[in-house]
Amino acid sequence: MASIFEMIIAGEIPAEFIHRDKEVVAFRDINPVAPVHVLVVPTKPIPTIDDVTDADIPVVGRMYAVARDIARSEGVAEQGYRLVMNCRDHGGQEVPHLHLHLIGGRQLGPMVGSCVDPD
Amino acid sequence: MASIFEMIIAGEIPAEFIHRDKEVVAFRDINPVAPVHVLVVPTKPIPTIDDVTDADIPVVGRMYAVARDIARSEGVAEQGYRLVMNCRDHGGQEVPHLHLHLIGGRQLGPMVGSCVDPD
């Protein structure tokens, strides 16, 4: 079954696109955790960063170039932002299609939350 | 003045290296926020992801390939992990030399903490 991101890329589910090319798309997260919260997603349905092959690495690099440019166009580059890529359960990955969170527009707190103690 | 990461790369400050090649090094964070907390750092002293040029993008891709491989060798790939790149003040970047946090080994909390409310 296609993930929700594949359906968004295919235009079957609406999203607010900020960037779109053959390899990489970007759209706003529908549950933003900060004033700017954009998802940068490869069009190729790679499940996680652990599934990325060496041949896929240039696309990962391009995701970061797209994120850098969107941070500028969203006006958060100067004050700063956070780029997060979650992998599987412990990382808190919610959609099994590789994606990068671009989060900014306010001072951000800890990188891994403060609500969960180590096991 | 050289950042602490430049001094680590030059061998002037000790660190526990996990990976080292001409372009990318990795060593353990001295203030880990989880059982596995590794920093993946380009040897080129690029201050932030916003300063990365298109010519630097392949090195950014390589940082993610190195992180993927270290997650496997550290035994956290299957359960998952988080990759975080902070940019400047709002992101919480502490050293002005591009770096990627690989964090895993336990269930991680929110991506931007819960202690700071939106402005």
Short mmCIF file of C-alpha atoms in Angstrom, two decimals:
data_model
loop_
_atom_site.label_atom_id
_atom_site.label_comp_id
_atom_site.label_asym_id
_atom_site.label_seq_id
_atom_site.Cartn_x
_atom_site.Cartn_y
_atom_site.Cartn_z
CA MET A 1 0.00 0.00 0.00
CA ALA A 2 1.21 3.50 -0.80
CA SER A 3 2.20 5.64 2.16
CA ILE A 4 0.44 8.94 2.72
CA PHE A 5 3.47 10.70 1.22
CA GLU A 6 3.20 8.71 -2.00
CA MET A 7 -0.46 9.74 -2.19
CA ILE A 8 0.50 13.39 -1.60
CA ILE A 9 3.19 13.18 -4.30
CA ALA A 10 0.67 11.60 -6.67
CA GLY A 11 -1.82 14.41 -5.95
CA GLU A 12 -4.35 12.04 -4.40
CA ILE A 13 -4.21 13.87 -1.07
CA PRO A 14 -3.92 17.66 -0.96
CA ALA A 15 -0.88 19.37 0.56
CA GLU A 16 0.60 22.86 0.50
CA PHE A 17 3.62 22.34 -1.74
CA ILE A 18 6.59 24.66 -1.34
CA HIS A 19 8.93 22.86 -3.70
CA ARG A 20 8.48 20.26 -6.36
CA ASP A 21 10.96 18.71 -8.79
CA LYS A 22 11.50 15.25 -10.21
CA GLU A 23 13.52 13.99 -7.23
CA VAL A 24 12.44 16.05 -4.22
CA VAL A 25 9.21 17.66 -3.04
CA ALA A 26 8.45 19.77 0.04
CA PHE A 27 5.15 20.59 1.68
CA ARG A 28 3.94 21.90 5.05
CA ASP A 29 3.43 19.47 7.93
CA ILE A 30 -0.26 19.37 8.82
CA ASN A 31 0.63 19.17 12.53
CA PRO A 32 3.32 21.85 12.84
CA VAL A 33 5.41 21.96 16.02
CA ALA A 34 6.68 25.47 15.26
CA PRO A 35 5.68 28.44 13.04
CA VAL A 36 7.65 26.89 10.15
CA HIS A 37 7.43 23.12 9.78
CA VAL A 38 8.08 21.77 6.30
CA LEU A 39 8.65 18.18 5.19
CA VAL A 40 11.26 17.56 2.48
CA VAL A 41 10.62 14.23 0.80
CA PRO A 42 12.28 12.27 -2.01
CA THR A 43 9.84 11.17 -4.70
CA LYS A 44 11.44 7.72 -4.59
CA PRO A 45 9.66 5.75 -1.83
CA ILE A 46 12.68 4.84 0.31
CA PRO A 47 11.33 3.73 3.72
CA THR A 48 14.05 5.02 6.06
CA ILE A 49 17.57 6.47 6.06
CA ASP A 50 18.76 2.95 6.94
CA ASP A 51 17.35 1.80 3.59
CA VAL A 52 19.21 4.46 1.61
CA THR A 53 21.79 2.87 -0.72
CA ASP A 54 25.02 4.57 -1.70
CA ALA A 55 23.37 5.24 -5.08
CA ASP A 56 20.60 7.14 -3.27
CA ILE A 57 23.00 9.36 -1.30
CA PRO A 58 23.02 12.19 -3.90
CA VAL A 59 19.25 12.50 -3.44
CA VAL A 60 19.75 12.80 0.33
CA GLY A 61 22.23 15.60 -0.34
CA ARG A 62 19.68 17.29 -2.57
CA MET A 63 17.08 17.11 0.23
CA TYR A 64 19.43 19.24 2.35
CA ALA A 65 20.03 21.73 -0.47
CA VAL A 66 16.26 22.09 -0.88
CA ALA A 67 15.83 22.50 2.90
CA ARG A 68 18.57 25.16 3.02
CA ASP A 69 16.83 27.10 0.25
CA ILE A 70 13.37 26.79 1.79
CA ALA A 71 14.71 28.02 5.16
CA ARG A 72 15.83 31.16 3.34
CA SER A 73 12.56 31.66 1.49
CA GLU A 74 10.59 31.08 4.71
CA GLY A 75 12.73 33.74 6.43
CA VAL A 76 14.18 31.52 9.17
CA ALA A 77 17.76 31.03 7.95
CA GLU A 78 19.27 33.98 9.77
CA GLN A 79 17.86 33.17 13.21
CA GLY A 80 18.26 29.47 12.63
CA TYR A 81 16.30 26.23 12.46
CA ARG A 82 16.54 22.50 12.99
CA LEU A 83 16.65 19.67 10.45
CA VAL A 84 15.50 16.30 11.78
CA MET A 85 15.40 12.90 10.12
CA ASN A 86 13.80 10.22 12.27
CA CYS A 87 14.48 6.54 11.67
CA ARG A 88 12.02 3.85 12.76
CA ASP A 89 10.49 3.39 16.23
CA HIS A 90 13.09 4.83 18.58
CA GLY A 91 13.47 7.87 16.34
CA GLY A 92 9.72 8.47 16.28
CA GLN A 93 9.35 8.08 12.50
CA GLU A 94 5.63 8.22 11.72
CA VAL A 95 5.49 7.69 7.94
CA PRO A 96 7.57 4.87 6.38
CA HIS A 97 8.84 7.10 3.54
CA LEU A 98 12.11 8.96 4.07
CA HIS A 99 11.55 12.60 5.05
CA LEU A 100 13.34 15.54 6.57
CA HIS A 101 11.66 17.93 9.01
CA LEU A 102 12.62 21.59 8.63
CA ILE A 103 11.53 23.30 11.85
CA GLY A 104 11.97 26.95 12.75
CA GLY A 105 10.41 30.30 13.54
CA ARG A 106 10.96 30.13 17.29
CA GLN A 107 13.61 29.13 19.82
CA LEU A 108 13.63 25.32 19.81
CA GLY A 109 13.99 23.12 22.90
CA PRO A 110 15.95 19.88 23.40
CA MET A 111 16.65 17.63 20.38
CA VAL A 112 15.13 14.52 21.89
CA GLY A 113 12.52 15.94 24.24
CA SER A 114 12.64 16.01 27.97
CA CYS A 115 9.55 13.94 28.62
CA VAL A 116 11.05 10.49 28.15
CA ASP A 117 13.66 9.14 30.55
CA PRO A 118 16.33 6.71 29.39
CA ASP A 119 15.36 3.07 29.83
CA MET B 1 40.03 31.11 15.98
CA ALA B 2 39.56 27.41 15.33
CA SER B 3 36.37 25.85 16.69
CA ILE B 4 36.60 22.97 19.14
CA PHE B 5 35.79 20.60 16.26
CA GLU B 6 38.75 21.85 14.25
CA MET B 7 40.96 21.22 17.26
CA ILE B 8 39.51 17.71 17.64
CA ILE B 9 40.07 17.00 13.93
CA ALA B 10 43.64 18.29 14.24
CA GLY B 11 44.24 16.01 17.24
CA GLU B 12 44.77 18.93 19.62
CA ILE B 13 41.84 17.89 21.80
CA PRO B 14 41.14 14.18 22.44
CA ALA B 15 37.93 12.53 21.27
CA GLU B 16 36.69 8.99 20.84
CA PHE B 17 36.73 8.65 17.06
CA ILE B 18 34.39 6.15 15.44
CA HIS B 19 35.07 7.11 11.84
CA ARG B 20 37.76 9.10 10.12
CA ASP B 21 38.40 9.78 6.44
CA LYS B 22 39.59 12.74 4.44
CA GLU B 23 36.16 14.40 4.23
CA VAL B 24 34.18 13.21 7.25
CA VAL B 25 34.98 12.27 10.84
CA ALA B 26 32.75 10.99 13.65
CA PHE B 27 33.30 10.93 17.39
CA ARG B 28 31.21 10.53 20.54
CA ASP B 29 29.48 13.59 22.02
CA ILE B 30 30.99 14.30 25.44
CA ASN B 31 27.53 15.23 26.77
CA PRO B 32 25.37 12.40 25.40
CA VAL B 33 21.60 12.76 25.56
CA ALA B 34 21.04 9.05 24.89
CA PRO B 35 23.06 5.80 25.09
CA VAL B 36 24.36 6.42 21.55
CA HIS B 37 25.22 10.03 20.69
CA VAL B 38 27.75 10.49 17.91
CA LEU B 39 28.71 13.66 16.03
CA VAL B 40 29.38 13.36 12.30
CA VAL B 41 31.48 16.29 11.12
CA PRO B 42 32.95 17.38 7.78
CA THR B 43 36.67 18.12 7.97
CA LYS B 44 36.01 21.31 5.99
CA PRO B 45 35.09 24.02 8.52
CA ILE B 46 31.70 25.04 7.12
CA PRO B 47 29.91 27.03 9.87
CA THR B 48 26.27 25.99 9.32
CA ILE B 49 24.01 24.17 6.84
CA ASP B 50 23.01 27.65 5.62
CA ASP B 51 26.64 28.18 4.58
CA VAL B 52 26.80 24.95 2.58
CA THR B 53 27.31 25.68 -1.14
CA ASP B 54 25.98 23.46 -3.89
CA ALA B 55 29.56 22.25 -4.34
CA ASP B 56 29.57 21.11 -0.69
CA ILE B 57 26.33 19.14 -0.99
CA PRO B 58 28.06 15.81 -1.84
CA VAL B 59 29.90 16.05 1.49
CA VAL B 60 26.58 16.54 3.28
CA GLY B 61 25.32 13.40 1.54
CA ARG B 62 28.42 11.54 2.69
CA MET B 63 27.77 12.63 6.30
CA TYR B 64 24.43 10.79 6.10
CA ALA B 65 26.03 7.67 4.57
CA VAL B 66 28.57 7.66 7.42
CA ALA B 67 25.77 8.15 9.98
CA ARG B 68 23.76 5.29 8.47
CA ASP B 69 26.78 2.98 8.71
CA ILE B 70 27.63 4.02 12.28
CA ALA B 71 24.02 3.43 13.38
CA ARG B 72 24.44 -0.14 12.15
CA SER B 73 27.82 -0.67 13.81
CA GLU B 74 26.48 0.84 17.06
CA GLY B 75 23.55 -1.59 16.93
CA VAL B 76 20.74 0.99 16.82
CA ALA B 77 19.65 0.78 13.18
CA GLU B 78 16.96 -1.83 13.67
CA GLN B 79 15.16 -0.12 16.54
CA GLY B 80 15.80 3.30 15.08
CA TYR B 81 17.46 6.61 15.81
CA ARG B 82 17.33 10.32 15.11
CA LEU B 83 19.60 12.48 12.96
CA VAL B 84 19.60 16.18 13.89
CA MET B 85 21.37 19.10 12.28
CA ASN B 86 20.91 22.37 14.17
CA CYS B 87 21.40 25.71 12.48
CA ARG B 88 22.30 28.84 14.46
CA ASP B 89 20.50 30.20 17.53
CA HIS B 90 16.92 29.06 17.11
CA GLY B 91 18.13 25.57 16.21
CA GLY B 92 20.34 25.40 19.29
CA GLN B 93 23.62 24.99 17.38
CA GLU B 94 26.44 25.11 19.92
CA VAL B 95 29.58 24.79 17.78
CA PRO B 96 29.91 26.92 14.60
CA HIS B 97 31.15 24.01 12.50
CA LEU B 98 28.57 21.95 10.61
CA HIS B 99 27.71 18.70 12.42
CA LEU B 100 25.11 15.99 12.50
CA HIS B 101 23.91 14.40 15.74
CA LEU B 102 23.22 10.66 15.57
CA ILE B 103 21.12 9.85 18.64
CA GLY B 104 19.73 6.46 19.59
CA GLY B 105 19.65 3.57 22.01
CA ARG B 106 16.36 4.49 23.67
CA GLN B 107 12.89 5.73 22.76
CA LEU B 108 13.31 9.41 21.89
CA GLY B 109 10.89 12.19 22.86
CA PRO B 110 9.69 15.22 20.87
CA MET B 111 11.92 16.66 18.12
CA VAL B 112 11.97 20.17 19.49
CA GLY B 113 11.47 19.59 23.20
CA SER B 114 8.41 20.37 25.20
CA CYS B 115 9.92 22.94 27.51
CA VAL B 116 9.68 25.93 25.21
CA ASP B 117 6.33 27.33 24.14
CA PRO B 118 5.88 29.04 20.78
CA ASP B 119 6.30 32.80 20.93
#
